[in-house]
Short mmCIF file of C-alpha atoms in Angstrom, two decimals:
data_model
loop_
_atom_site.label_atom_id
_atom_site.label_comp_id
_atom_site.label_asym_id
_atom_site.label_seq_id
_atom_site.Cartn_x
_atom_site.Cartn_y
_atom_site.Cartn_z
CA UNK A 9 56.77 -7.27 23.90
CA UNK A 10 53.91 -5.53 25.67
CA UNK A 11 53.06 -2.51 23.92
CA UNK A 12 49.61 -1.39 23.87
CA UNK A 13 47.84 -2.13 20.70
CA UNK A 14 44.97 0.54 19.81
CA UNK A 15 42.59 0.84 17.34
CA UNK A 16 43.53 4.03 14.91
CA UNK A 17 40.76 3.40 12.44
CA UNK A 18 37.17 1.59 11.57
CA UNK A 19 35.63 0.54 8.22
CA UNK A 20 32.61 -0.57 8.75
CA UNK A 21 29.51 -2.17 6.62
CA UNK A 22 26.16 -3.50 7.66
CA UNK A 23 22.52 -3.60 7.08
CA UNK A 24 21.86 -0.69 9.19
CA UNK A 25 24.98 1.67 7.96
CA UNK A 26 28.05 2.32 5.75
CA UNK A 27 30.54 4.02 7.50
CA UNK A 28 31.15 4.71 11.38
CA UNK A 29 28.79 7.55 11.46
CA UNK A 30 25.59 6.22 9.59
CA UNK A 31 26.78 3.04 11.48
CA UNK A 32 26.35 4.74 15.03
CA UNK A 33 23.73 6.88 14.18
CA UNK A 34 21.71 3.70 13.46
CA UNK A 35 22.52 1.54 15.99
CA UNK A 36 22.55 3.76 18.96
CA UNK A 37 19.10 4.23 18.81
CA UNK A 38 18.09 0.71 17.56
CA UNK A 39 17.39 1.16 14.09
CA UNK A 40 16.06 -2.52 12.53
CA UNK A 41 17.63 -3.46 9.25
CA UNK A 42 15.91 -7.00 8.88
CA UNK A 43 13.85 -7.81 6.70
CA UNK A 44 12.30 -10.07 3.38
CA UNK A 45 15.48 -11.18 1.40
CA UNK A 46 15.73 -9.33 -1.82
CA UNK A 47 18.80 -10.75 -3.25
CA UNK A 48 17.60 -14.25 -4.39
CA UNK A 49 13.84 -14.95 -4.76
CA UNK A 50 13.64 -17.00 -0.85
CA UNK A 51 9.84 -17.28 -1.05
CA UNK A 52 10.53 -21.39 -1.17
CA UNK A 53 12.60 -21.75 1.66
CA UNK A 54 12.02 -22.03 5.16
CA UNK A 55 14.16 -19.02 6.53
CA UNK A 56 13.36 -15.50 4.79
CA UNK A 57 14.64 -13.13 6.56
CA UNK A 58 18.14 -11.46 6.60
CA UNK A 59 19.89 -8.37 7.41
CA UNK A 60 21.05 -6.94 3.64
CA UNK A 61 23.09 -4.07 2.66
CA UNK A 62 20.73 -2.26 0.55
CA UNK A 63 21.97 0.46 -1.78
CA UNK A 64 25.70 -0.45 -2.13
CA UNK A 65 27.79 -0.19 -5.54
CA UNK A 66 30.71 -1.80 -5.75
CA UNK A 67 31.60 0.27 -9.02
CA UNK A 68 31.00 3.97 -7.08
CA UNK A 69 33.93 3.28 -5.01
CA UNK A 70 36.29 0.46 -6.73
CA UNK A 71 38.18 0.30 -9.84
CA UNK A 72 36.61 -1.36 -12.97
CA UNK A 73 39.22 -4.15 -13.03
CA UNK A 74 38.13 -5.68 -9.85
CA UNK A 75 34.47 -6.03 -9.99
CA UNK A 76 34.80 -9.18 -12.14
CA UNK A 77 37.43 -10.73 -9.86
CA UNK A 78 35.86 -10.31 -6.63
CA UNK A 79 32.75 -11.83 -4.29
CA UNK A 80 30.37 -9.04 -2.82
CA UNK A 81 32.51 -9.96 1.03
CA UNK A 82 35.37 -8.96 -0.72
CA UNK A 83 34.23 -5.81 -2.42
CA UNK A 84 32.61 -4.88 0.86
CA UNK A 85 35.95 -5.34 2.92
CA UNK A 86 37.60 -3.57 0.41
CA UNK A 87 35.90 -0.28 0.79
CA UNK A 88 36.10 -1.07 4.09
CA UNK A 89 39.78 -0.81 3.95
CA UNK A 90 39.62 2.79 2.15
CA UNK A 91 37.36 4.14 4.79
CA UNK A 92 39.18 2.59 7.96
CA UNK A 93 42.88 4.20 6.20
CA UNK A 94 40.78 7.57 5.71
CA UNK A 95 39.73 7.55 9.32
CA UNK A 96 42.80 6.79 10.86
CA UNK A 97 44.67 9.71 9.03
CA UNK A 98 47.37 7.54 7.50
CA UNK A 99 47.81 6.14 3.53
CA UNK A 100 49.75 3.09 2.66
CA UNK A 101 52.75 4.84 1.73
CA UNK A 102 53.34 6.66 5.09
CA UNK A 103 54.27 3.24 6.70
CA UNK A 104 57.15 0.78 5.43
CA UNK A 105 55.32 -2.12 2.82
CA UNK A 106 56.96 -4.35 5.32
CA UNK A 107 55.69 -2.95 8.69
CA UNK A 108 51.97 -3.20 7.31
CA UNK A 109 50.04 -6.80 7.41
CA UNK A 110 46.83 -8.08 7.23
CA UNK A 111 44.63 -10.72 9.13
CA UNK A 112 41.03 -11.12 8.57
CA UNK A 113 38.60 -14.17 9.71
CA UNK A 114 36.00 -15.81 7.22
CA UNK A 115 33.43 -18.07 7.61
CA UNK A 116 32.24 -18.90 3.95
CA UNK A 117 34.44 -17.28 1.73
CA UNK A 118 33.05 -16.27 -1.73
CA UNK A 119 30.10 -18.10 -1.74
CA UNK A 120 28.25 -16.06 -4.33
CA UNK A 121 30.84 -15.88 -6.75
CA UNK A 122 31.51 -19.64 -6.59
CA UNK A 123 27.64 -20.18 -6.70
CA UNK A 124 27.82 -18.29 -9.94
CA UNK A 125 30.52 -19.96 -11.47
CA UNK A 126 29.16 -23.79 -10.64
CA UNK A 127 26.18 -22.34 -12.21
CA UNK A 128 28.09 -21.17 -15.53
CA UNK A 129 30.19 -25.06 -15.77
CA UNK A 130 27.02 -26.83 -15.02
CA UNK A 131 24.85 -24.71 -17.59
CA UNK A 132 27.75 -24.05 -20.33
CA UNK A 133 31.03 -25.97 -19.52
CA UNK A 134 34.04 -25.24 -18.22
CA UNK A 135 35.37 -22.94 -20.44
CA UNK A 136 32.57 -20.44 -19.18
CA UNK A 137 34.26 -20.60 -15.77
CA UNK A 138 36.40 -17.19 -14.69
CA UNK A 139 39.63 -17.75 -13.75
CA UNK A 140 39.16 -16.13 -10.88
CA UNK A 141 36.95 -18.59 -9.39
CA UNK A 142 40.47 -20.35 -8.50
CA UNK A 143 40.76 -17.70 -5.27
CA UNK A 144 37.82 -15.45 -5.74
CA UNK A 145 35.91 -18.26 -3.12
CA UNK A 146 38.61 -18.31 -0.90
CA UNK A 147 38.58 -17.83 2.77
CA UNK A 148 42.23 -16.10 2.77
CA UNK A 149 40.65 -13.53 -0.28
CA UNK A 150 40.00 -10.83 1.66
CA UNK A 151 43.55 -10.47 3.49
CA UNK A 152 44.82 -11.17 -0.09
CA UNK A 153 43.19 -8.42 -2.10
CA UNK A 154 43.59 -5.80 0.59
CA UNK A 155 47.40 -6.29 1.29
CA UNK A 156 47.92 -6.16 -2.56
CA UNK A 157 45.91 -3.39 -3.31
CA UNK A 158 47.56 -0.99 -0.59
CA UNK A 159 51.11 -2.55 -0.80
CA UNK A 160 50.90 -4.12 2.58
CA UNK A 161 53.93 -6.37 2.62
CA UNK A 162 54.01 -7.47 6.56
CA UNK A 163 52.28 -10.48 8.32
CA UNK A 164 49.28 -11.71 6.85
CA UNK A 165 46.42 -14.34 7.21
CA UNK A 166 43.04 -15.63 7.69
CA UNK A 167 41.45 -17.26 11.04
CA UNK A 168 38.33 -19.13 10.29
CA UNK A 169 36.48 -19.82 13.32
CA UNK A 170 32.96 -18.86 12.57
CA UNK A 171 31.36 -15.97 14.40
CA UNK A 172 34.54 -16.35 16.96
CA UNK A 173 37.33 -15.71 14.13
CA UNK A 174 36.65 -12.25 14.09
CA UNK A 175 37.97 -11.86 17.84
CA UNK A 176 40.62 -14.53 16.89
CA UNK A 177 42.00 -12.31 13.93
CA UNK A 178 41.94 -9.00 15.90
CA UNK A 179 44.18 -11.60 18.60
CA UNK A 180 45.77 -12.98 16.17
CA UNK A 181 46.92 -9.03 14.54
CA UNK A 182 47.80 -7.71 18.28
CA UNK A 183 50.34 -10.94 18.29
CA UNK A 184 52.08 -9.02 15.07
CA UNK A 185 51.92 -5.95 16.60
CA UNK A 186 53.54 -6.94 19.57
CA UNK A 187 56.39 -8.32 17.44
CA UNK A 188 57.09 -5.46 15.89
CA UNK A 189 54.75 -5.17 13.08
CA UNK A 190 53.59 -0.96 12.79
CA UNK A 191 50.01 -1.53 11.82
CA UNK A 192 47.79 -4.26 10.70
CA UNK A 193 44.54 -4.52 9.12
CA UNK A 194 42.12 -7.10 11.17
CA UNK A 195 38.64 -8.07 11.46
CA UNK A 196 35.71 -9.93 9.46
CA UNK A 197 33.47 -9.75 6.34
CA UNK A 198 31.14 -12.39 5.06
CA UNK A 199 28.30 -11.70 2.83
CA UNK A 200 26.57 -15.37 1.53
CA UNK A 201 22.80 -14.65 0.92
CA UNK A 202 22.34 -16.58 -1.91
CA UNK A 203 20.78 -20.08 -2.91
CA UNK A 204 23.67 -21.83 -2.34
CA UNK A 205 24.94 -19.96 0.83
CA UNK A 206 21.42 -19.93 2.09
CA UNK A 207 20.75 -23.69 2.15
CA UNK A 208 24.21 -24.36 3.96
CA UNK A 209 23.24 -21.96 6.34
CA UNK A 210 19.80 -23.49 6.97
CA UNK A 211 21.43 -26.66 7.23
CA UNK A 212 23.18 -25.17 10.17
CA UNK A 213 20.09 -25.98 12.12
CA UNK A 214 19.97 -22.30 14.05
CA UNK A 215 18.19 -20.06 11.60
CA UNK A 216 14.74 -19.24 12.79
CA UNK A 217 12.08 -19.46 10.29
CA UNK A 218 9.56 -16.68 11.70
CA UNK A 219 8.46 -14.04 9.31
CA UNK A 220 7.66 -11.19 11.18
CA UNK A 221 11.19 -8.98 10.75
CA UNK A 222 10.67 -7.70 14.39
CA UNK A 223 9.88 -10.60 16.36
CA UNK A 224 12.20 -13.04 14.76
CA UNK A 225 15.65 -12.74 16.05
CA UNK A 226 15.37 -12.80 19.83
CA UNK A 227 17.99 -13.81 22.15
CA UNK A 228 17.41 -14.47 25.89
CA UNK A 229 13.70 -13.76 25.06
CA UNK A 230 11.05 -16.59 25.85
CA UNK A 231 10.21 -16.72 22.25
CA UNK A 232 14.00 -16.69 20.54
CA UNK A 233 13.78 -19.70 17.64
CA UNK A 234 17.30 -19.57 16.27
CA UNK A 235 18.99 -16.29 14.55
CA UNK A 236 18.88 -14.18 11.96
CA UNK A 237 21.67 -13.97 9.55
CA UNK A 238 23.16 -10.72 8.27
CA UNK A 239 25.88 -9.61 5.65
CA UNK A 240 29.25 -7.14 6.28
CA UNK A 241 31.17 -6.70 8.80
CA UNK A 242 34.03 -4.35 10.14
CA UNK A 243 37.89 -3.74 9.54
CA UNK A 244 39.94 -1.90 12.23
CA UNK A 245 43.45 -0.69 11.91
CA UNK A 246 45.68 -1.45 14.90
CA UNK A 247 48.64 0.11 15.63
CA UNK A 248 51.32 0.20 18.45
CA UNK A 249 50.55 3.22 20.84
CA UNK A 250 54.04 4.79 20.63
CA UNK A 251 53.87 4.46 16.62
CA UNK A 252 50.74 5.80 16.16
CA UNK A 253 51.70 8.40 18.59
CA UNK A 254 55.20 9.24 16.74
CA UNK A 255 52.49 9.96 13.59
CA UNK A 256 49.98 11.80 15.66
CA UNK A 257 47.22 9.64 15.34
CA UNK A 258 43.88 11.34 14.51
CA UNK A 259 41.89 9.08 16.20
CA UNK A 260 42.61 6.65 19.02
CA UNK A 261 39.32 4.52 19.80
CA UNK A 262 40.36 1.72 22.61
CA UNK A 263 43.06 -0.28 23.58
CA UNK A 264 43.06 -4.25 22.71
CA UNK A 265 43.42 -5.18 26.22
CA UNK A 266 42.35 -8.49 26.80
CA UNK A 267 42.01 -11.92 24.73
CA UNK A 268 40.70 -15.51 25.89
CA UNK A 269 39.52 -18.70 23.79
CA UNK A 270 38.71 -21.57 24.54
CA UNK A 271 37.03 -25.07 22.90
CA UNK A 272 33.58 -26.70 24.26
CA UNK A 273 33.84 -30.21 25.36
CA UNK A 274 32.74 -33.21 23.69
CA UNK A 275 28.99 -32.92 23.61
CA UNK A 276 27.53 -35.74 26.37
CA UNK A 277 30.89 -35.38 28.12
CA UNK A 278 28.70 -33.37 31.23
CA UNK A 279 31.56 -30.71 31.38
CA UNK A 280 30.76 -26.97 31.80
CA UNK A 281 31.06 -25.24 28.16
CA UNK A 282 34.16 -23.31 27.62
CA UNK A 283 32.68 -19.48 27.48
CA UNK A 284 33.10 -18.72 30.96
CA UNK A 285 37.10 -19.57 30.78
CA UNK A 286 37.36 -17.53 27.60
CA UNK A 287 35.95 -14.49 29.64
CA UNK A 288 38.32 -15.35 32.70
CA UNK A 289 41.16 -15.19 30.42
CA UNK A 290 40.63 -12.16 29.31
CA UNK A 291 40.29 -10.10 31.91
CA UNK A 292 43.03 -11.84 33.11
CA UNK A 293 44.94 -10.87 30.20
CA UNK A 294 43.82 -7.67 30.74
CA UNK A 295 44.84 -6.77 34.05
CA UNK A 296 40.89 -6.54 35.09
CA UNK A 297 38.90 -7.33 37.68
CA UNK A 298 35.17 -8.42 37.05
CA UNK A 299 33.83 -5.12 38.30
CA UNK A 300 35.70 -2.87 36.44
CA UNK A 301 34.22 -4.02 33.12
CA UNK A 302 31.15 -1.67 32.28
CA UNK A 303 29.24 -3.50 29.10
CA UNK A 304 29.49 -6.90 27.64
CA UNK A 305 28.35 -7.31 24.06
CA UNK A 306 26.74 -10.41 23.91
CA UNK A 307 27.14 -13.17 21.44
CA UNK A 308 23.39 -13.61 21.52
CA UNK A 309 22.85 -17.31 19.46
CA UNK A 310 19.31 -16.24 19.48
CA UNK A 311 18.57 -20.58 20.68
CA UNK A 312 17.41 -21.45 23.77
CA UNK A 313 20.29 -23.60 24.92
CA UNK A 314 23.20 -21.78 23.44
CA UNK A 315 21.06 -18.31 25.42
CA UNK A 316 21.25 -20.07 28.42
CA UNK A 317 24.70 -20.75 28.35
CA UNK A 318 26.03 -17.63 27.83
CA UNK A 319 24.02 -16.04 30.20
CA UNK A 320 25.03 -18.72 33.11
CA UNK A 321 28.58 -18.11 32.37
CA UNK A 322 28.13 -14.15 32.08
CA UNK A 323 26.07 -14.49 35.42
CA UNK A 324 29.06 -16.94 37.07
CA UNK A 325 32.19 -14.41 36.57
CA UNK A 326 30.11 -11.11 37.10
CA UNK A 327 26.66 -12.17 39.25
CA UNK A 328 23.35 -11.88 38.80
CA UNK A 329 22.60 -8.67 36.86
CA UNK A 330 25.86 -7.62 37.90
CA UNK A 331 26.88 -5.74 34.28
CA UNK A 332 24.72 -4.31 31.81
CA UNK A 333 24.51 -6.60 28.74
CA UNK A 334 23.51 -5.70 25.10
CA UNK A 335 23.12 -7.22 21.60
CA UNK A 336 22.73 -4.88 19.09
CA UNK A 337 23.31 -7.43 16.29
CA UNK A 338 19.72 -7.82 16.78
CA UNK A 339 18.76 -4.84 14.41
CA UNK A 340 20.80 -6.52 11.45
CA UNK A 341 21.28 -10.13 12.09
CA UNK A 342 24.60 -12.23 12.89
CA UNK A 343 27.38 -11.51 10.00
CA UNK A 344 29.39 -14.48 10.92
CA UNK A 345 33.16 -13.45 10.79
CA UNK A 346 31.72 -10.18 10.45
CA UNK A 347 29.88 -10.05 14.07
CA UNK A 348 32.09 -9.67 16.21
CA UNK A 349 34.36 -6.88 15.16
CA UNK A 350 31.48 -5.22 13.99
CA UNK A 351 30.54 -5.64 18.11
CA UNK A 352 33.99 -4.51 18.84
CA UNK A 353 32.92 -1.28 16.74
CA UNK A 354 30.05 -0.80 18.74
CA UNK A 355 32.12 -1.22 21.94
CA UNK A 356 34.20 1.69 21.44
CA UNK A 357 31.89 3.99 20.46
CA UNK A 358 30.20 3.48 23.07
CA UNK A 359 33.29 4.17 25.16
CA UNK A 360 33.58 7.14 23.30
CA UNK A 361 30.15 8.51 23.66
CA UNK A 362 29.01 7.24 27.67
CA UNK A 363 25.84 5.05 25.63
CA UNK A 364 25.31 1.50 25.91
CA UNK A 365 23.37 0.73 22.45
CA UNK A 366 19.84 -1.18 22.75
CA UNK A 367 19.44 -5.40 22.18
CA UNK A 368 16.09 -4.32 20.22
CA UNK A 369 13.06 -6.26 19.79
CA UNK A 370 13.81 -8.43 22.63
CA UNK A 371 11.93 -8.95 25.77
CA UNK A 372 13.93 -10.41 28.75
CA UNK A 373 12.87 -13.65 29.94
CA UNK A 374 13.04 -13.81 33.64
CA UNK A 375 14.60 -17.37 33.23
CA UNK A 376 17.53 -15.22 32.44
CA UNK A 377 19.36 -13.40 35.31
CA UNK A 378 21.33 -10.58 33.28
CA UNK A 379 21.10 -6.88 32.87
CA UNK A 380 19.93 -7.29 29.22
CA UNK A 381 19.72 -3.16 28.05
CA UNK A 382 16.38 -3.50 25.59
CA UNK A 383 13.99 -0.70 24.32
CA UNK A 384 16.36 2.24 24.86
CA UNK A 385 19.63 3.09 24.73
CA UNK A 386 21.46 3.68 27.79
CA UNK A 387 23.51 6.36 29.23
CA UNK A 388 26.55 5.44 31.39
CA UNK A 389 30.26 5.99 31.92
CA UNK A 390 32.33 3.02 29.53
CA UNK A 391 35.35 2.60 30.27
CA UNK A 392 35.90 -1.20 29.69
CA UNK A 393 34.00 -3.39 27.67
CA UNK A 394 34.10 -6.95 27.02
CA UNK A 395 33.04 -8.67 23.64
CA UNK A 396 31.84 -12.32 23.50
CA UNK A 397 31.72 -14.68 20.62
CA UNK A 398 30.96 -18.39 19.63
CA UNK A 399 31.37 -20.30 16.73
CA UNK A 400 29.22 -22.87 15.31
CA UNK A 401 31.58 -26.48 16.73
CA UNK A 402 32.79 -25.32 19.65
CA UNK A 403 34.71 -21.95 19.32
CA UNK A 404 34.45 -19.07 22.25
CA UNK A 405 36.38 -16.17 22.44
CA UNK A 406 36.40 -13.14 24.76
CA UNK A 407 38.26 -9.86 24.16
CA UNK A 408 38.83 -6.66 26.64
CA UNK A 409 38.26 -3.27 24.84
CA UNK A 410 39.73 -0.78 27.43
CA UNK A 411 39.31 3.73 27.04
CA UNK A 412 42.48 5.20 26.17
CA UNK A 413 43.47 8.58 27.46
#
């Protein structure tokens, strides 16, 4: 099957805003969200700065019975779920159990919660540990609570691909829907700023380690050091345009039109990295030409090399500053699995409104030959958009986001 699949409804939670509208209203003007880490006392490590969600309660918006079983990611995608079911106009019992699946990406799982409960057997013994520590950590938790909670009975999974899985899920939940599935939940939460989480990260090798919250995460700029990280992430519902039609839809954000991925080469080998393919296949995919495509959302590594080439392969399928490019994950860090759809957010409100949100902070480096949209927003006609992402080992992935009218 072929059927379109559009996006019917966002949940959406980052540093910078709960919800799509405190979400847009932040990021279309560049509103910075990094800062000092308050979670965990970081004044000892090299790395201090993330992008937190301040102010959120699991217990204002969840039942009392799941606090105790779930990681922050999970709590987060949770509510995420509620709001992304309010805003498409539609509640779990309006669609067959069976017609309704889930597939989310992850790229640490529960890392707080199992920090906790290593804490509690190496401090007390075992029989201090929850119970729930046996899926609570889990990369598959998220799809798991949310299909059980809402009675969603259809295809179901977890992609875990690092900052490309969220892109691979939403792929990976337009397969369903093109097999018949009615509507599945997709996209990517992680949320690991904690001691544990925050030395694996570190070990990564890509987190900068300035301290000034403004001049610290700054891809294609002559001074980028490595990234910021960030915790949340997105959830979309996707549907099949003639179901969400036959329900009259209240809203209908984009069209999935497009997917590519592709794996790097061997490091050494001397072969071109795999980005540029992914965004070939794509539009490909798509039924697009180069020129039609109106905004790519960077994945923005925020490290020289990794800068470089995404901008050479962004420069080899559309030409020198032939498309305007942005990054807005720069005003609240990269969430991992989170990123992306979060990106994908971004994209179609920006389809929806005719403004390209800012990559803030950043100055362009002339090394770079890109349309890089910094300091201000910009206004222009978005019809298409393309959204990039790599994972940490390899992992690209492109995917069209096409206007629907």
């Amino acid at each position: 099957m072929t059927a379109k699949t559009i996006i019917t409804g966002i949940g959406v939670a980052t540093p910078n805003g709960l919800g799509v509208d405190d979400f847009w209203a932040a990021t279309r003007v560049g509103k910075n969200a990094i800062d000092k880490i308050t979670r965990f006392d970081a004044s000892s490590y090299p790395s201090q700065l993330a992008g937190e969600i301040r102010g959120f309660e699991a217990s204002d918006h969840l039942p009392s019975r799941l606090i105790p079983q779930t990681d922050r990611m999970t709590r987060l995608a949770l509510v995420a779920a509620d709001c992304a079911f309010e805003d498409a106009g539609v509640k779990p019992g309006d669609i067959p159990e069976f017609d309704m699946g889930v597939v989310t990406a992850s790229t640490s799982g529960g890392f707080e919660f199992g920090q906790n409960e290593l804490q509690k057997l190496w401090s007390q013994g075992s029989q201090y540990v929850s119970a729930y520590q046996s899926f609570a950590w889990f990369y598959a938790v998220n799809s798991g609570q949310i299909s059980i909670r809402n009675g969603m009975r259809g295809p179901s999974g977890v992609v875990v691909s690092d900052h490309a899985g969220g892109l691979d899920a939403i792929a990976q939940a337009r397969r369903q829907i093109r097999k018949g599935s009615k509507l599945i939940f997709s996209g990517g939460f992680d949320a690991s700023i904690c001691p544990w989480g925050w030395v694996a990260q570190i070990a990564g090798g890509r987190l900068t380690t300035s301290d000034q919250p403004e001049r610290a995460y700054l891809p294609f700029d002559a001074a980028a050091s490595g990234y910021v990280p960030g915790e949340g992430g997105a959830l979309l519902i996707l549907e099949d345009q003639q179901s969400a039609l036959e329900r009259d839809a209240a809203n209908v954000y984009g069209e999935v039109a497009g997917y590519g991925a592709t794996f790097d080469p061997k490091p050494g080998s001397g072969r071109e990295p795999g980005l540029r393919r992914a965004i070939e296949v794509a539009l490909a995919d798509a039924g697009v030409e180069a020129g039609q495509v109106d905004v790519v959302f960077a994945d923005a590594a925020g490290t020289p090399r990794l800068d470089r080439e995404e901008a050479d392969a962004i420069t080899a399928v559309f030409g020198p500053a032939g498309v305007p490019v942005t990054a807005p994950k720069t005003m609240i860090g990269r969430l991992y699995s989170g990123a992306a759809p979060v990106d994908v957010v971004s994209a179609v409100l920006a389809i929806r409104e005719g403004l390209i949100p800012p990559t803030t902070n950043v100055v362009l480096s002339p090394e770079y030959d890109i349309d890089l949209v910094t300091g201000q927003p910009r206004t222009a006609s978005v019809r298409t958009a393309l959204v990039l992402a790599r994972g940490y080992g390899g992992f690209n992935s492109a995917v069209v986001i096409r206007a629907v009218d």
